Short mmCIF file of C-alpha atoms in Angstrom, two decimals:
data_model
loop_
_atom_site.label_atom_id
_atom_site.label_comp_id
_atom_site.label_asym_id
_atom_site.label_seq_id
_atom_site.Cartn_x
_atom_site.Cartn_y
_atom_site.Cartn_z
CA UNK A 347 -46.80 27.88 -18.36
CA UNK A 348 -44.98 28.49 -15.09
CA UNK A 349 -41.68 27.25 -16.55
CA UNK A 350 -41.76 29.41 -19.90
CA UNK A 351 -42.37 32.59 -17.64
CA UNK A 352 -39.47 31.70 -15.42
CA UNK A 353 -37.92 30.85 -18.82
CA UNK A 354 -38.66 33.78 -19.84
CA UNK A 355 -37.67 36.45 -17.16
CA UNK A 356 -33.72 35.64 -17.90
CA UNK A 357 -32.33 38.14 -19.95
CA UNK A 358 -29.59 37.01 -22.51
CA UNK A 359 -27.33 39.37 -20.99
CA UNK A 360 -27.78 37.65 -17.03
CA UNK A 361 -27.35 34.15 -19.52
CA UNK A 362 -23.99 35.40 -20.45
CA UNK A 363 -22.87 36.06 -17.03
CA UNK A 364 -23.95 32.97 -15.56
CA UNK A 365 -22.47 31.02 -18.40
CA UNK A 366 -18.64 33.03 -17.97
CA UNK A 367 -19.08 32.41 -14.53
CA UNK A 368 -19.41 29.07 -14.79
CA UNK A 369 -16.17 29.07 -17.37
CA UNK A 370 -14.12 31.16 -15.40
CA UNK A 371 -14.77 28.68 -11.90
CA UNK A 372 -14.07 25.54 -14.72
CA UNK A 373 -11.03 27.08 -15.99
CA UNK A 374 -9.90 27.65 -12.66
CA UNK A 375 -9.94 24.02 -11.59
CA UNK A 376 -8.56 23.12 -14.98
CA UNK A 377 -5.49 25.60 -14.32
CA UNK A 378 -5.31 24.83 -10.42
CA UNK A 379 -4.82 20.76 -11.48
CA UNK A 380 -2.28 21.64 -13.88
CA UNK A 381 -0.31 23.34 -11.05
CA UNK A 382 -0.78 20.75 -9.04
CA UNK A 383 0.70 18.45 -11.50
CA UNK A 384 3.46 20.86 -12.41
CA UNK A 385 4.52 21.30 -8.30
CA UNK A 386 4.42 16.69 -8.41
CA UNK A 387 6.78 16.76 -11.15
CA UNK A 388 8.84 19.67 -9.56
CA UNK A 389 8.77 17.12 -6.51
CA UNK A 390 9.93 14.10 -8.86
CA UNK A 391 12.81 15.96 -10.23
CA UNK A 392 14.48 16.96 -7.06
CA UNK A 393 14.21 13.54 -6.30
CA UNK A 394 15.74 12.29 -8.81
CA UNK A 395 18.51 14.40 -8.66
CA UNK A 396 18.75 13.53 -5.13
CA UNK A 397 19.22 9.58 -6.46
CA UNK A 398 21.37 10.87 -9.22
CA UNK A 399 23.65 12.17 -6.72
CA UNK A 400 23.61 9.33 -4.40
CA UNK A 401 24.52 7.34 -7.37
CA UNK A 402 27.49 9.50 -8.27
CA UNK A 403 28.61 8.91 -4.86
CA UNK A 404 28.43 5.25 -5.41
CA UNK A 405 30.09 4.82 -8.46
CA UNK A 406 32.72 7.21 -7.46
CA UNK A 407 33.30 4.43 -4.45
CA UNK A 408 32.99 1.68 -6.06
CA UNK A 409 36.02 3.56 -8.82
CA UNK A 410 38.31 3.96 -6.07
CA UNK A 411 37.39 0.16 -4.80
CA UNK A 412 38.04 -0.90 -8.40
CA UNK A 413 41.82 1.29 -8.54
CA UNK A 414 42.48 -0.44 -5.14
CA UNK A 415 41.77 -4.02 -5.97
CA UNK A 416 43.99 -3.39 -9.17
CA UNK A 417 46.91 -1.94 -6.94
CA UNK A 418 46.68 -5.01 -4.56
CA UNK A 419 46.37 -7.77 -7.78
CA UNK A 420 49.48 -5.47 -9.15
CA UNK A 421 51.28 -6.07 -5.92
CA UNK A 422 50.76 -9.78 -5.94
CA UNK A 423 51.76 -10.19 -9.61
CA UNK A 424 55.09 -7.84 -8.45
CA UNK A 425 55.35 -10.28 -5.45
CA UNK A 426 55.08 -13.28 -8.01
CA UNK A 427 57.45 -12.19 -10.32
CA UNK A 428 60.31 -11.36 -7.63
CA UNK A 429 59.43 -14.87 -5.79
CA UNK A 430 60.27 -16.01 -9.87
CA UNK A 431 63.00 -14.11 -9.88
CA UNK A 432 64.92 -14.95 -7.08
CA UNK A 433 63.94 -18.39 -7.01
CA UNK A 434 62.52 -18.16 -3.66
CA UNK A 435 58.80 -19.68 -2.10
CA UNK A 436 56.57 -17.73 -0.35
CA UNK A 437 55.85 -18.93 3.35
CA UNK A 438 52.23 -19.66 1.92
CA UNK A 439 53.11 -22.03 -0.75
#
């Protein structure tokens, strides 16, 4: 009998407010973990295009290593064909 008058003395209305209460502080969390997540994946971006960077700065090296090597294999093939040519040796040969 104790429980159904304790039952009893909440009103619907002091139900209601307990219950939005209890949304509102759930929806909260829910929308506080979401920003949370949001802010991570803000985090992952800028460092990815941190890496995407550093990787444009790598391929752009390893562009001008590429022209280079093909302007020193061009020079040997020019070197070649004069030797040819001429008809002369190299000292290395």
């Amino acid at each position: 009998m104790v429980k159904n008058k304790l039952i009893s003395k909440i009103t619907t209305d002091k139900l209601a407010i307990i219950v939005n209460k209890s949304f509102e502080s759930q929806t909260k969390l829910i929308v506080d973990g979401f920003d949370n997540i949001n802010k991570n994946f803000e985090s992952v971006n800028e460092n990815f295009k941190a890496v995407n960077k550093n990787f444009e700065k790598v391929f752009g090296l390893l562009k001008v290593m590429d022209d280079k090597l093909e302007y020193v294999g061009s020079i040997k093939h020019r070197v070649d064909y004069i030797e040819n040519v001429l008809n002369i040796q190299s000292i290395k040969k």
